[in-house]
Amino acid sequence: MTQDALIERLSAIVGSDKVRTDADSLQTFGKDWTKVYEPKPSAIVFPKTTEQVRDIVLLANECGLQLVPSGGRTGLSAGAVAANGEVVVAFDYMNQIAEFNAVDRTVKCGAGVITEQLQTYAEEQGLFYPVDFASAGSSQIGGNIGTNAGGIKVIRWGMTRDWVAGLTVVTGKGDILQLNKDLLKNNTGYDLRQLFIGGEGTLGFVTEATMRLTRPPKNLTVLVLAIPELDDVMKVLNQFQSSMDLTAFEFFSDKAMSKVLARGDVPAPFESNADFYALIEFEAITDADMDLSMSLFEQCVENGWVVDGVISQSETQAANLWRLREDISETIAQWTPYKNDISVVVSKVPPFLREIDEVVTREYPDFEIIWFGHIGDGNLHLNILKPDALPKEEFFPRCNKVSKWVMEIVQKYDGSISAEHGVGMTKKAYLPYTRSEAEIAYMKAVKAVFDPNNVMNPGKLVDM
Amino acid sequence: MTQDALIERLSAIVGSDKVRTDADSLQTFGKDWTKVYEPKPSAIVFPKTTEQVRDIVLLANECGLQLVPSGGRTGLSAGAVAANGEVVVAFDYMNQIAEFNAVDRTVKCGAGVITEQLQTYAEEQGLFYPVDFASAGSSQIGGNIGTNAGGIKVIRWGMTRDWVAGLTVVTGKGDILQLNKDLLKNNTGYDLRQLFIGGEGTLGFVTEATMRLTRPPKNLTVLVLAIPELDDVMKVLNQFQSSMDLTAFEFFSDKAMSKVLARGDVPAPFESNADFYALIEFEAITDADMDLSMSLFEQCVENGWVVDGVISQSETQAANLWRLREDISETIAQWTPYKNDISVVVSKVPPFLREIDEVVTREYPDFEIIWFGHIGDGNLHLNILKPDALPKEEFFPRCNKVSKWVMEIVQKYDGSISAEHGVGMTKKAYLPYTRSEAEIAYMKAVKAVFDPNNVMNPGKLVDM
């Protein structure tokens, strides 16, 4: 198909003002936050309805086009990068929030609704959308669903998967499916909705979703604890979790915190230092909750697990304590960190982390390792900082070697090579470290059912 | 294959003492709680390991056998009935609980572990397995997973789906898959685990599952309220749910309660009567929780929604109040009730229920209708009692007519023809009222991926 014919056919579907081929748009909409692949889409198309998406998919099947979905483009695995002349389907105009239902506590969103837009909308209704993460200001609901986005509150509220009441999707065959009809209980065979959640747009594109909301948390209170021994972090987790419903249990290393503190705009939580810190958040609804948390804290001190701690007395203090954890990513960005997003079951975190730390330190003693993550979920963000003196060209190939070692350790510990960032293109080669050969074969067969001509986000997740 | 050859081949896999063909066993293991189909299995086989299950599946593929899984046989949709000479694979010997992990709060169970066995085990560890329902004393974990069992605590703790950390399954092709490795976060492509949950054994059999446990609830307290108007039941739900985390919100009609009270062994909750009652359960951890519930109750009275109410002051009182709801099923069993297990989104419950009630009452004024259910989930159990004078032979054909009307109303309200009981054989004809033609076509194609020779529970859910 010539470029002119392509533009004509796409324009016939969405209108000529909703097809872009200028260099800027191709560059912007052809990529996500990864910088590994050069974007090279052939066109960007902006549908406004599910039916237009269907017509684009039918055209793709007819003419052998390949389609890449584009949401907030905040992905970290190149799941939404168009590097091979694909047509990018951008959901920016499908950003309506509609049909709020106060009794069901659900809200219907176009795929292009921005996470923060939904969070704010929920707040305005006196409710709460609990999935939250650093890119909430730009990421879109469709992308969140495609990658089953997680974030900082998973321990209490789960992943995006847990908040999807119903989905409208266009499959790779061009069928429009209404999945689950927003029901809480619906045991009528295979829950196909679950395949599209986390499916990275490879089976079809989500065009609309009904999301659940919940009651807002009350008086979220933050404890930051200094914990010298990694094993004791897990004991502290267990101690707190067995008597309280935590809303977050995050951790970060002293190296991570010292980078944040060095910026000078976040106060140190206390004078003590320890190799690790835990950030615990909970609802202090009554004084009893506060008392319980203090008594748990004291027990942790008595047991020798914790050497210092601080508890927030106000929302501002809570926000400042959160910055110790949340500012890490942005703070270390200047060192061009090599990132891995891995997970194991919670109980295996200490030996798993130690083994990776040892291997990297042994092989590359000049590399600085920054650990942080959602330790209550077993999800660790491993960040390796580029030594200032080392050129990028040497740093990244050495990191690729590190990745191989890391993935082998992930496999040894029955872990996940991608806890929350998805597979896309950058993790594809590592998929067999988490999923068996047989599983991958079934995944390909499932893909062929929904997208027999491989038009939906080809080259992501699995190769057909 | 001759019967002798069949027994020989099966015995070679599991040992001759684990193959039964006596009339009693065929009758017992060939059916579930439904009484619609006559059991006619050709043999019952009792594997003890996942590998034995795999070998049975391979044999089925080789020799054209058809396999039906058998758990606690408490199903209500004939999902585990072997009516066509199938070989029944019974999981009774795969009932080991192993590998409890206190930090991860997970426990690995054989498919044959009984729900109550898991609940008790959790309690012994100071933890809680929250999925609970009437058949917990006999239903097995494998069956719970195959049907995504729900029950009375879904509003707070979700369905079985939410507690499955990892699965071992044998697919219809005879592959053993370890799905999800018990991880909390694992975004590595299609979550195949979700297909087997609620898949009714039609894609493969679950042989082992890692189940999550949680902290036990504290001081569960029960409120029963008398509510004259159905619409006000929803308002009460909304009022409570917006300020408290409820663990149950059940409802039953006055007709339902009067049957239970007539037995004489459960005390009446109060002197007032109303058309509907709501049973609300919550954790009263502190006095503040109790105070809040009382103030919500008072607001409901002031608004004119509630005319009377009682709150439990002890565990015994709470248990007695629960009996008002939980004894309904058993109490009405003597009237050979015709049961439907249907759901809509919560906000649609009142018009939905009224419309069904009106149609049935108009067409069959001699039928008594008993409503109860998990109204907080939009899940209604519609029970039609057989008039004493009407013979069964006339009652059931008339009920089949009712079913058709009910299903049409379900479809009109975008509801589910099976909220928690699954599809099996008895609901198969009604599947198109909830799932579209396209969805059913995809379901069949997915089935063909995992079970190309249709050996796994054939004739259930969909016809191939």
mmCIF file with all atom_site columns, N, CA and C in Angstrom, chain A residues 102 104-106 122-123 125-130 156-157 163 212-220 245 247 282-285 289, chain B residues 156 215 238-246 283 285 289 292 296:
data_model
loop_
_atom_site.group_PDB
_atom_site.id
_atom_site.type_symbol
_atom_site.label_atom_id
_atom_site.label_alt_id
_atom_site.label_comp_id
_atom_site.label_asym_id
_atom_site.label_entity_id
_atom_site.label_seq_id
_atom_site.pdbx_PDB_ins_code
_atom_site.Cartn_x
_atom_site.Cartn_y
_atom_site.Cartn_z
_atom_site.occupancy
_atom_site.B_iso_or_equiv
_atom_site.pdbx_formal_charge
_atom_site.auth_seq_id
_atom_site.auth_comp_id
_atom_site.auth_asym_id
_atom_site.auth_atom_id
_atom_site.pdbx_PDB_model_num
ATOM 1   N N  . ALA A 1 102 ? -23.169 5.781   41.306 1.00 0.00 ? 102 ALA A N  1
ATOM 2   C CA . ALA A 1 102 ? -22.800 5.911   42.719 1.00 0.00 ? 102 ALA A CA 1
ATOM 3   C C  . ALA A 1 102 ? -23.066 4.634   43.504 1.00 0.00 ? 102 ALA A C  1
ATOM 4   N N  . ASP A 1 104 ? -23.177 1.433   42.250 1.00 0.00 ? 104 ASP A N  1
ATOM 5   C CA . ASP A 1 104 ? -22.209 0.408   41.836 1.00 0.00 ? 104 ASP A CA 1
ATOM 6   C C  . ASP A 1 104 ? -20.768 0.854   42.077 1.00 0.00 ? 104 ASP A C  1
ATOM 7   N N  . ARG A 1 105 ? -20.606 2.145   42.294 1.00 0.00 ? 105 ARG A N  1
ATOM 8   C CA . ARG A 1 105 ? -19.280 2.723   42.435 1.00 0.00 ? 105 ARG A CA 1
ATOM 9   C C  . ARG A 1 105 ? -18.386 2.337   41.242 1.00 0.00 ? 105 ARG A C  1
ATOM 10  N N  . THR A 1 106 ? -18.954 2.571   40.052 1.00 0.00 ? 106 THR A N  1
ATOM 11  C CA . THR A 1 106 ? -18.207 2.299   38.826 1.00 0.00 ? 106 THR A CA 1
ATOM 12  C C  . THR A 1 106 ? -18.252 3.533   37.934 1.00 0.00 ? 106 THR A C  1
ATOM 13  N N  . ALA A 1 122 ? -12.777 10.519  40.704 1.00 0.00 ? 122 ALA A N  1
ATOM 14  C CA . ALA A 1 122 ? -13.238 9.694   41.832 1.00 0.00 ? 122 ALA A CA 1
ATOM 15  C C  . ALA A 1 122 ? -13.324 10.540  43.094 1.00 0.00 ? 122 ALA A C  1
ATOM 16  N N  . GLU A 1 123 ? -12.299 11.347  43.327 1.00 0.00 ? 123 GLU A N  1
ATOM 17  C CA . GLU A 1 123 ? -12.271 12.222  44.501 1.00 0.00 ? 123 GLU A CA 1
ATOM 18  C C  . GLU A 1 123 ? -13.476 13.159  44.520 1.00 0.00 ? 123 GLU A C  1
ATOM 19  N N  . GLN A 1 125 ? -16.291 12.619  43.429 1.00 0.00 ? 125 GLN A N  1
ATOM 20  C CA . GLN A 1 125 ? -17.511 11.876  43.784 1.00 0.00 ? 125 GLN A CA 1
ATOM 21  C C  . GLN A 1 125 ? -17.438 11.356  45.217 1.00 0.00 ? 125 GLN A C  1
ATOM 22  N N  . GLY A 1 126 ? -16.417 11.753  45.954 1.00 0.00 ? 126 GLY A N  1
ATOM 23  C CA . GLY A 1 126 ? -16.257 11.247  47.314 1.00 0.00 ? 126 GLY A CA 1
ATOM 24  C C  . GLY A 1 126 ? -15.737 9.825   47.346 1.00 0.00 ? 126 GLY A C  1
ATOM 25  N N  . LEU A 1 127 ? -15.115 9.393   46.233 1.00 0.00 ? 127 LEU A N  1
ATOM 26  C CA . LEU A 1 127 ? -14.611 8.023   46.159 1.00 0.00 ? 127 LEU A CA 1
ATOM 27  C C  . LEU A 1 127 ? -13.115 8.028   45.843 1.00 0.00 ? 127 LEU A C  1
ATOM 28  N N  . PHE A 1 128 ? -12.582 6.868   45.490 1.00 0.00 ? 128 PHE A N  1
ATOM 29  C CA . PHE A 1 128 ? -11.129 6.714   45.424 1.00 0.00 ? 128 PHE A CA 1
ATOM 30  C C  . PHE A 1 128 ? -10.787 5.694   44.352 1.00 0.00 ? 128 PHE A C  1
ATOM 31  N N  . TYR A 1 129 ? -9.875  6.076   43.445 1.00 0.00 ? 129 TYR A N  1
ATOM 32  C CA . TYR A 1 129 ? -9.308  5.083   42.517 1.00 0.00 ? 129 TYR A CA 1
ATOM 33  C C  . TYR A 1 129 ? -7.889  4.795   43.002 1.00 0.00 ? 129 TYR A C  1
ATOM 34  N N  . PRO A 1 130 ? -7.653  3.592   43.493 1.00 0.00 ? 130 PRO A N  1
ATOM 35  C CA . PRO A 1 130 ? -6.456  3.354   44.300 1.00 0.00 ? 130 PRO A CA 1
ATOM 36  C C  . PRO A 1 130 ? -5.176  2.995   43.540 1.00 0.00 ? 130 PRO A C  1
ATOM 37  N N  . ARG A 1 156 ? -2.432  -3.343  49.379 1.00 0.00 ? 156 ARG A N  1
ATOM 38  C CA . ARG A 1 156 ? -3.782  -3.213  49.915 1.00 0.00 ? 156 ARG A CA 1
ATOM 39  C C  . ARG A 1 156 ? -4.843  -3.305  48.817 1.00 0.00 ? 156 ARG A C  1
ATOM 40  N N  . TRP A 1 157 ? -4.580  -2.648  47.676 1.00 0.00 ? 157 TRP A N  1
ATOM 41  C CA . TRP A 1 157 ? -5.654  -2.517  46.690 1.00 0.00 ? 157 TRP A CA 1
ATOM 42  C C  . TRP A 1 157 ? -5.414  -3.305  45.401 1.00 0.00 ? 157 TRP A C  1
ATOM 43  N N  . TRP A 1 163 ? -9.492  -3.781  39.348 1.00 0.00 ? 163 TRP A N  1
ATOM 44  C CA . TRP A 1 163 ? -10.409 -2.648  39.293 1.00 0.00 ? 163 TRP A CA 1
ATOM 45  C C  . TRP A 1 163 ? -11.167 -2.552  37.988 1.00 0.00 ? 163 TRP A C  1
ATOM 46  N N  . ARG A 1 212 ? -13.841 0.179   38.696 1.00 0.00 ? 212 ARG A N  1
ATOM 47  C CA . ARG A 1 212 ? -14.432 0.268   40.032 1.00 0.00 ? 212 ARG A CA 1
ATOM 48  C C  . ARG A 1 212 ? -13.744 1.350   40.852 1.00 0.00 ? 212 ARG A C  1
ATOM 49  N N  . LEU A 1 213 ? -14.501 1.952   41.723 1.00 0.00 ? 213 LEU A N  1
ATOM 50  C CA . LEU A 1 213 ? -13.945 2.897   42.684 1.00 0.00 ? 213 LEU A CA 1
ATOM 51  C C  . LEU A 1 213 ? -14.240 2.350   44.082 1.00 0.00 ? 213 LEU A C  1
ATOM 52  N N  . THR A 1 214 ? -13.610 2.939   45.073 1.00 0.00 ? 214 THR A N  1
ATOM 53  C CA . THR A 1 214 ? -13.854 2.463   46.440 1.00 0.00 ? 214 THR A CA 1
ATOM 54  C C  . THR A 1 214 ? -13.901 3.659   47.385 1.00 0.00 ? 214 THR A C  1
ATOM 55  N N  . ARG A 1 215 ? -14.178 3.394   48.651 1.00 0.00 ? 215 ARG A N  1
ATOM 56  C CA . ARG A 1 215 ? -14.218 4.508   49.596 1.00 0.00 ? 215 ARG A CA 1
ATOM 57  C C  . ARG A 1 215 ? -12.802 5.043   49.800 1.00 0.00 ? 215 ARG A C  1
ATOM 58  N N  . PRO A 1 216 ? -12.669 6.346   49.996 1.00 0.00 ? 216 PRO A N  1
ATOM 59  C CA . PRO A 1 216 ? -11.331 6.903   50.165 1.00 0.00 ? 216 PRO A CA 1
ATOM 60  C C  . PRO A 1 216 ? -10.732 6.471   51.501 1.00 0.00 ? 216 PRO A C  1
ATOM 61  N N  . PRO A 1 217 ? -9.439  6.274   51.544 1.00 0.00 ? 217 PRO A N  1
ATOM 62  C CA . PRO A 1 217 ? -8.800  5.935   52.820 1.00 0.00 ? 217 PRO A CA 1
ATOM 63  C C  . PRO A 1 217 ? -8.860  7.128   53.763 1.00 0.00 ? 217 PRO A C  1
ATOM 64  N N  . LYS A 1 218 ? -8.817  6.811   55.034 1.00 0.00 ? 218 LYS A N  1
ATOM 65  C CA . LYS A 1 218 ? -8.919  7.864   56.050 1.00 0.00 ? 218 LYS A CA 1
ATOM 66  C C  . LYS A 1 218 ? -7.582  8.047   56.766 1.00 0.00 ? 218 LYS A C  1
ATOM 67  N N  . ASN A 1 219 ? -7.164  9.267   56.893 1.00 0.00 ? 219 ASN A N  1
ATOM 68  C CA . ASN A 1 219 ? -5.988  9.626   57.689 1.00 0.00 ? 219 ASN A CA 1
ATOM 69  C C  . ASN A 1 219 ? -4.798  8.688   57.460 1.00 0.00 ? 219 ASN A C  1
ATOM 70  N N  . LEU A 1 220 ? -4.338  8.649   56.230 1.00 0.00 ? 220 LEU A N  1
ATOM 71  C CA . LEU A 1 220 ? -3.201  7.777   55.919 1.00 0.00 ? 220 LEU A CA 1
ATOM 72  C C  . LEU A 1 220 ? -1.976  8.251   56.696 1.00 0.00 ? 220 LEU A C  1
ATOM 73  N N  . ASP A 1 245 ? -4.146  -3.816  58.526 1.00 0.00 ? 245 ASP A N  1
ATOM 74  C CA . ASP A 1 245 ? -4.287  -3.790  57.063 1.00 0.00 ? 245 ASP A CA 1
ATOM 75  C C  . ASP A 1 245 ? -3.419  -2.658  56.541 1.00 0.00 ? 245 ASP A C  1
ATOM 76  N N  . THR A 1 247 ? -1.570  -0.199  53.877 1.00 0.00 ? 247 THR A N  1
ATOM 77  C CA . THR A 1 247 ? -1.857  0.297   52.533 1.00 0.00 ? 247 THR A CA 1
ATOM 78  C C  . THR A 1 247 ? -0.584  0.382   51.693 1.00 0.00 ? 247 THR A C  1
ATOM 79  N N  . PHE A 1 282 ? -0.604  3.159   56.701 1.00 0.00 ? 282 PHE A N  1
ATOM 80  C CA . PHE A 1 282 ? -1.850  2.533   57.146 1.00 0.00 ? 282 PHE A CA 1
ATOM 81  C C  . PHE A 1 282 ? -2.875  3.622   57.423 1.00 0.00 ? 282 PHE A C  1
ATOM 82  N N  . GLU A 1 283 ? -4.129  3.192   57.530 1.00 0.00 ? 283 GLU A N  1
ATOM 83  C CA . GLU A 1 283 ? -5.191  4.133   57.892 1.00 0.00 ? 283 GLU A CA 1
ATOM 84  C C  . GLU A 1 283 ? -5.254  4.234   59.407 1.00 0.00 ? 283 GLU A C  1
ATOM 85  N N  . ALA A 1 284 ? -5.052  5.438   59.928 1.00 0.00 ? 284 ALA A N  1
ATOM 86  C CA . ALA A 1 284 ? -5.216  5.639   61.371 1.00 0.00 ? 284 ALA A CA 1
ATOM 87  C C  . ALA A 1 284 ? -6.603  6.234   61.575 1.00 0.00 ? 284 ALA A C  1
ATOM 88  N N  . ILE A 1 285 ? -7.580  5.347   61.621 1.00 0.00 ? 285 ILE A N  1
ATOM 89  C CA . ILE A 1 285 ? -8.964  5.815   61.688 1.00 0.00 ? 285 ILE A CA 1
ATOM 90  C C  . ILE A 1 285 ? -9.295  6.264   63.110 1.00 0.00 ? 285 ILE A C  1
ATOM 91  N N  . ASP A 1 289 ? -5.797  2.636   66.302 1.00 0.00 ? 289 ASP A N  1
ATOM 92  C CA . ASP A 1 289 ? -4.904  2.271   65.189 1.00 0.00 ? 289 ASP A CA 1
ATOM 93  C C  . ASP A 1 289 ? -3.506  2.831   65.431 1.00 0.00 ? 289 ASP A C  1
ATOM 94  N N  . ARG B 1 156 ? -16.376 -8.455  50.603 1.00 0.00 ? 156 ARG B N  1
ATOM 95  C CA . ARG B 1 156 ? -15.129 -8.011  51.215 1.00 0.00 ? 156 ARG B CA 1
ATOM 96  C C  . ARG B 1 156 ? -13.914 -8.739  50.655 1.00 0.00 ? 156 ARG B C  1
ATOM 97  N N  . ARG B 1 215 ? -5.200  -12.185 57.267 1.00 0.00 ? 215 ARG B N  1
ATOM 98  C CA . ARG B 1 215 ? -5.380  -12.113 58.719 1.00 0.00 ? 215 ARG B CA 1
ATOM 99  C C  . ARG B 1 215 ? -6.842  -12.378 59.053 1.00 0.00 ? 215 ARG B C  1
ATOM 100 N N  . ASN B 1 238 ? -25.709 1.446   50.250 1.00 0.00 ? 238 ASN B N  1
ATOM 101 C CA . ASN B 1 238 ? -24.859 2.565   49.874 1.00 0.00 ? 238 ASN B CA 1
ATOM 102 C C  . ASN B 1 238 ? -24.410 3.362   51.100 1.00 0.00 ? 238 ASN B C  1
ATOM 103 N N  . GLN B 1 239 ? -25.360 3.583   52.003 1.00 0.00 ? 239 GLN B N  1
ATOM 104 C CA . GLN B 1 239 ? -25.083 4.351   53.223 1.00 0.00 ? 239 GLN B CA 1
ATOM 105 C C  . GLN B 1 239 ? -23.972 3.679   54.047 1.00 0.00 ? 239 GLN B C  1
ATOM 106 N N  . PHE B 1 240 ? -24.095 2.378   54.232 1.00 0.00 ? 240 PHE B N  1
ATOM 107 C CA . PHE B 1 240 ? -23.102 1.671   55.032 1.00 0.00 ? 240 PHE B CA 1
ATOM 108 C C  . PHE B 1 240 ? -21.777 1.552   54.294 1.00 0.00 ? 240 PHE B C  1
ATOM 109 N N  . GLN B 1 241 ? -21.867 1.239   53.003 1.00 0.00 ? 241 GLN B N  1
ATOM 110 C CA . GLN B 1 241 ? -20.646 0.948   52.259 1.00 0.00 ? 241 GLN B CA 1
ATOM 111 C C  . GLN B 1 241 ? -19.769 2.189   52.082 1.00 0.00 ? 241 GLN B C  1
ATOM 112 N N  . SER B 1 242 ? -20.397 3.367   52.118 1.00 0.00 ? 242 SER B N  1
ATOM 113 C CA . SER B 1 242 ? -19.573 4.559   51.896 1.00 0.00 ? 242 SER B CA 1
ATOM 114 C C  . SER B 1 242 ? -18.781 4.944   53.138 1.00 0.00 ? 242 SER B C  1
ATOM 115 N N  . SER B 1 243 ? -19.097 4.358   54.294 1.00 0.00 ? 243 SER B N  1
ATOM 116 C CA . SER B 1 243 ? -18.248 4.703   55.457 1.00 0.00 ? 243 SER B CA 1
ATOM 117 C C  . SER B 1 243 ? -17.611 3.509   56.152 1.00 0.00 ? 243 SER B C  1
ATOM 118 N N  . MET B 1 244 ? -18.023 2.293   55.801 1.00 0.00 ? 244 MET B N  1
ATOM 119 C CA . MET B 1 244 ? -17.454 1.132   56.487 1.00 0.00 ? 244 MET B CA 1
ATOM 120 C C  . MET B 1 244 ? -17.005 0.082   55.470 1.00 0.00 ? 244 MET B C  1
ATOM 121 N N  . ASP B 1 245 ? -16.034 -0.748  55.869 1.00 0.00 ? 245 ASP B N  1
ATOM 122 C CA . ASP B 1 245 ? -15.679 -1.909  55.051 1.00 0.00 ? 245 ASP B CA 1
ATOM 123 C C  . ASP B 1 245 ? -16.534 -3.081  55.517 1.00 0.00 ? 245 ASP B C  1
ATOM 124 N N  . LEU B 1 246 ? -17.571 -3.369  54.782 1.00 0.00 ? 246 LEU B N  1
ATOM 125 C CA . LEU B 1 246 ? -18.461 -4.461  55.185 1.00 0.00 ? 246 LEU B CA 1
ATOM 126 C C  . LEU B 1 246 ? -17.843 -5.807  54.822 1.00 0.00 ? 246 LEU B C  1
ATOM 127 N N  . GLU B 1 283 ? -16.425 -5.792  60.834 1.00 0.00 ? 283 GLU B N  1
ATOM 128 C CA . GLU B 1 283 ? -15.498 -5.987  61.958 1.00 0.00 ? 283 GLU B CA 1
ATOM 129 C C  . GLU B 1 283 ? -15.675 -4.834  62.939 1.00 0.00 ? 283 GLU B C  1
ATOM 130 N N  . ILE B 1 285 ? -13.783 -3.555  65.464 1.00 0.00 ? 285 ILE B N  1
ATOM 131 C CA . ILE B 1 285 ? -12.460 -3.683  66.088 1.00 0.00 ? 285 ILE B CA 1
ATOM 132 C C  . ILE B 1 285 ? -12.380 -2.798  67.331 1.00 0.00 ? 285 ILE B C  1
ATOM 133 N N  . ASP B 1 289 ? -16.028 1.663   65.796 1.00 0.00 ? 289 ASP B N  1
ATOM 134 C CA . ASP B 1 289 ? -16.721 0.938   64.731 1.00 0.00 ? 289 ASP B CA 1
ATOM 135 C C  . ASP B 1 289 ? -18.175 0.696   65.113 1.00 0.00 ? 289 ASP B C  1
ATOM 136 N N  . LEU B 1 292 ? -20.079 3.944   64.971 1.00 0.00 ? 292 LEU B N  1
ATOM 137 C CA . LEU B 1 292 ? -20.347 4.328   63.586 1.00 0.00 ? 292 LEU B CA 1
ATOM 138 C C  . LEU B 1 292 ? -21.518 3.522   63.028 1.00 0.00 ? 292 LEU B C  1
ATOM 139 N N  . LEU B 1 296 ? -25.047 5.012   61.655 1.00 0.00 ? 296 LEU B N  1
ATOM 140 C CA . LEU B 1 296 ? -25.547 4.741   60.309 1.00 0.00 ? 296 LEU B CA 1
ATOM 141 C C  . LEU B 1 296 ? -26.948 4.131   60.371 1.00 0.00 ? 296 LEU B C  1
#
